[in-house]
Each structure stands twice: as structure tokens, then as C-alpha cells.
């Protein structure tokens, strides 16, 4: 079995190892969703990752409901990303953009109108806004016209990602956002071609993947799911059946890689995880499978040894350890992530986590 340090390819992309950086929203862009120079520094510090998956990045104003998160729908945003991807490439890294429409989780303060979703529902809990937390508002069900427009927005954002220098894109199909609001049954009560049977619930995701692939080539496309955990009010009564069908669909489409946020029962990120679906997906999907959540070096290698995962994506550990790859290699202690600075602005808790050589230099 390969080691975490062995190279791997996804489509045309040669990756130097299987230790990937999971997507992490950090709120360091401008209010206009333009990336900042600080973001170039942060991502370049982590370029030893085999692959960096960017923080979730809005495909449209309508779809972006997180304060100071970046976007990919304006030229200014494309220009803002260029120094980021250039810095990562100059440091020897590879980076894809995670494309995001938050659906019912967009508060009107940010999105600019009533949010939409697969069905008319209201998300539980509270939205982050520039004025603090506010309750979510009721979403309306997307019309066919809305769906066609949003699919077009995904395709445009993917084109913009390539213009901005990204090596590809990852569709955010996880964590209760719009793609997930169509896929998993608890949020989708439609009775048209986009809801009801599993096949119909797969339709929106399929149209998004096809539209993006038509623009940038399917070789540059991946997708993330959170199949076995309730996320922001979204789950499914039969994850194995749903994600087996997803795996078959991705195989037909030729999507070369997926990433699963698939926590175990003792996860420190979300609770109530059910049985993993990755073994069932593996049986029907020949692409690269990256697994995520709660991994450390030894547990990550164990999943590769089992043959279920080809790569492992690390979230909070990469956030807090810019040189995570080296730390895993030598079995060094890890810095602890500081939750207080996850979504604050500025450099603190962002670009100032010490690397080992920095600690040695300071000693
Ligand atoms: C601060 C923070 C921001 C996150 N932002 C995103 C995001 O933008 N997109 C996404 O798919 N998941 C996001 N997640 C989930 C992580 O990608 C990952 O699934 C989670 O941290 C569990 O993995 P870990 O145990 O390696 O940290 C975020 C998690 C954290 C802690």
C-alpha cells in the first residue's frame, strides 16, 4: 500500500503527496469577497500539502452568506486570487477552488434577497452576518429558471477559477449547503425532476458537474460530500443507497476525485455520525478517494493501508500547523488550533502559527 508521502495524480494533476489540506473558511477576504495578500501568505505557508483545497468560495452574491469569505464571480475577485495561486505554485504547491452556493443558509443581509433552496424550508440555528448572529429566514423553492441560472453561475465560477490560476475546482457538495440540500432527503421535498427518488435528487449535482466539465474539462473537477452526518439540518435516511448511486454517477461522468468528510463516532467536529459510506462508494467508483475528519499521521496511514482512502485531508491540524507534512514525517508534536481566531480578520491565528524551523530558530 502507498505511504502518505507517495505521489498521486488526480486527472492531469501530479500531486507530491497524499497529505491534503481540507477546505477551511477563514474570513480574511474583503466585504466585496476579494482575496487579500494575507491569504497568499497563509496558503503559501501550507504549500507542502499534496493538494490545497481552498476555503469555500462563493459562485455568486446570491450564494454567499459568510462575512469576509471570498468569491469567484467578479473580475476583481479573479485578480485577488491570482497572487494567492501564484504564491502557492511558487512554493511548489497545488491548489483547487472549492465552489460554494449556500442555498438556504444565505441570510438576506448578505445575499440580498430571500434565500433559495431545493424546497421551501428554514435552516435551523443562526446565520453569521456582519451584525452578529441572526436566525435564518425561510427559503423559497428554486424554480427551474433559478436552477438553470445557478448551474450557469457554477460554470462561470469554474472558468474564473482557472483564469485565477487554480489547478482545478472542488464542488462543495457537503455540510448542508445547496448541492447537499438537493441530494439528501431531509431538505428536499420536491415532486418534480429534481426531487423524490434518489435519481431525481442527483439531478442538480449532475447538471452542475456537467456544466462545469463542459467549460474546464472533467479532469479538473472534484466534489466533496458529508454523507454520514447531520449537517445544518440536512441528512438522509439511507446514506448507503444514496451515495452508492452518487458513486455510480460520478463514475459515468468521469469525475476523477472525491473528498468525503466522513467522521467516526468519536469525532470532535460534529456528532452523531452514522456508518461510513466510503467502502460502498469504493466498490462503484474508480477515482481517487480522499477521506477527512479527525485524522492524525498514524490513523491516516491506517485508512490508506485498508485500501479505502487514497489520500487524507486534514482540516484543523493544517490550520494550526503550516508545516504539517514535515511534522507527520518526523512525528513531531502539533500546535493546537485556536477556535477564537478561526473566523476573525487579520493575521492573528492565521499566519502566525509557528513552524518547526521557526521554533528552532527562536530556541
Ligand atoms: C474553521 C473551519 C472552517 C471550515 N470551513 C469549511 C469550508 O469552507 N468548506 C468545507 O467543506 N468544510 C469546512 N470545514 C470543515 C473542514 O474541512 C473539516 O471537514 C473539519 O475541520 C474536520 O476535519 P479535521 O478533523 O481534519 O479538522 C471547516 C472547518 C473549520 C474548523
PDB file of N, CA and C in Angstrom, residues 12 15 89-90 156 171 207 233 333 353:
ATOM      1  N   UNK A  12      -5.052  15.362 -14.674  1.00  0.00           N
ATOM      2  CA  UNK A  12      -3.734  15.756 -15.176  1.00  0.00           C
ATOM      3  C   UNK A  12      -2.803  16.276 -14.078  1.00  0.00           C
ATOM      4  N   UNK A  15       0.370  15.236  -7.918  1.00  0.00           N
ATOM      5  CA  UNK A  15       0.453  15.746  -6.541  1.00  0.00           C
ATOM      6  C   UNK A  15       1.609  15.050  -5.837  1.00  0.00           C
ATOM      7  N   UNK A  89       1.944  28.162  -6.071  1.00  0.00           N
ATOM      8  CA  UNK A  89       2.720  27.490  -7.119  1.00  0.00           C
ATOM      9  C   UNK A  89       4.216  27.765  -6.939  1.00  0.00           C
ATOM     10  N   UNK A  90       4.556  29.003  -6.595  1.00  0.00           N
ATOM     11  CA  UNK A  90       5.973  29.345  -6.405  1.00  0.00           C
ATOM     12  C   UNK A  90       6.579  28.531  -5.264  1.00  0.00           C
ATOM     13  N   UNK A 156     -19.535  29.536 -14.638  1.00  0.00           N
ATOM     14  CA  UNK A 156     -18.761  30.781 -14.734  1.00  0.00           C
ATOM     15  C   UNK A 156     -17.691  30.835 -13.642  1.00  0.00           C
ATOM     16  N   UNK A 171     -16.420  21.023  -6.209  1.00  0.00           N
ATOM     17  CA  UNK A 171     -17.784  21.444  -5.908  1.00  0.00           C
ATOM     18  C   UNK A 171     -18.051  21.137  -4.434  1.00  0.00           C
ATOM     19  N   UNK A 207     -26.172  18.177 -13.122  1.00  0.00           N
ATOM     20  CA  UNK A 207     -26.159  19.326 -14.042  1.00  0.00           C
ATOM     21  C   UNK A 207     -25.007  20.275 -13.717  1.00  0.00           C
ATOM     22  N   UNK A 233     -28.943  20.751   9.574  1.00  0.00           N
ATOM     23  CA  UNK A 233     -30.321  20.313   9.343  1.00  0.00           C
ATOM     24  C   UNK A 233     -30.492  19.379   8.148  1.00  0.00           C
ATOM     25  N   UNK A 333       5.382  17.000  17.671  1.00  0.00           N
ATOM     26  CA  UNK A 333       4.151  17.489  18.317  1.00  0.00           C
ATOM     27  C   UNK A 333       3.460  18.495  17.400  1.00  0.00           C
ATOM     28  N   UNK A 353       0.919  30.872  13.218  1.00  0.00           N
ATOM     29  CA  UNK A 353       1.197  29.590  13.867  1.00  0.00           C
ATOM     30  C   UNK A 353       2.658  29.220  13.582  1.00  0.00           C
TER      31      UNK A 353
END
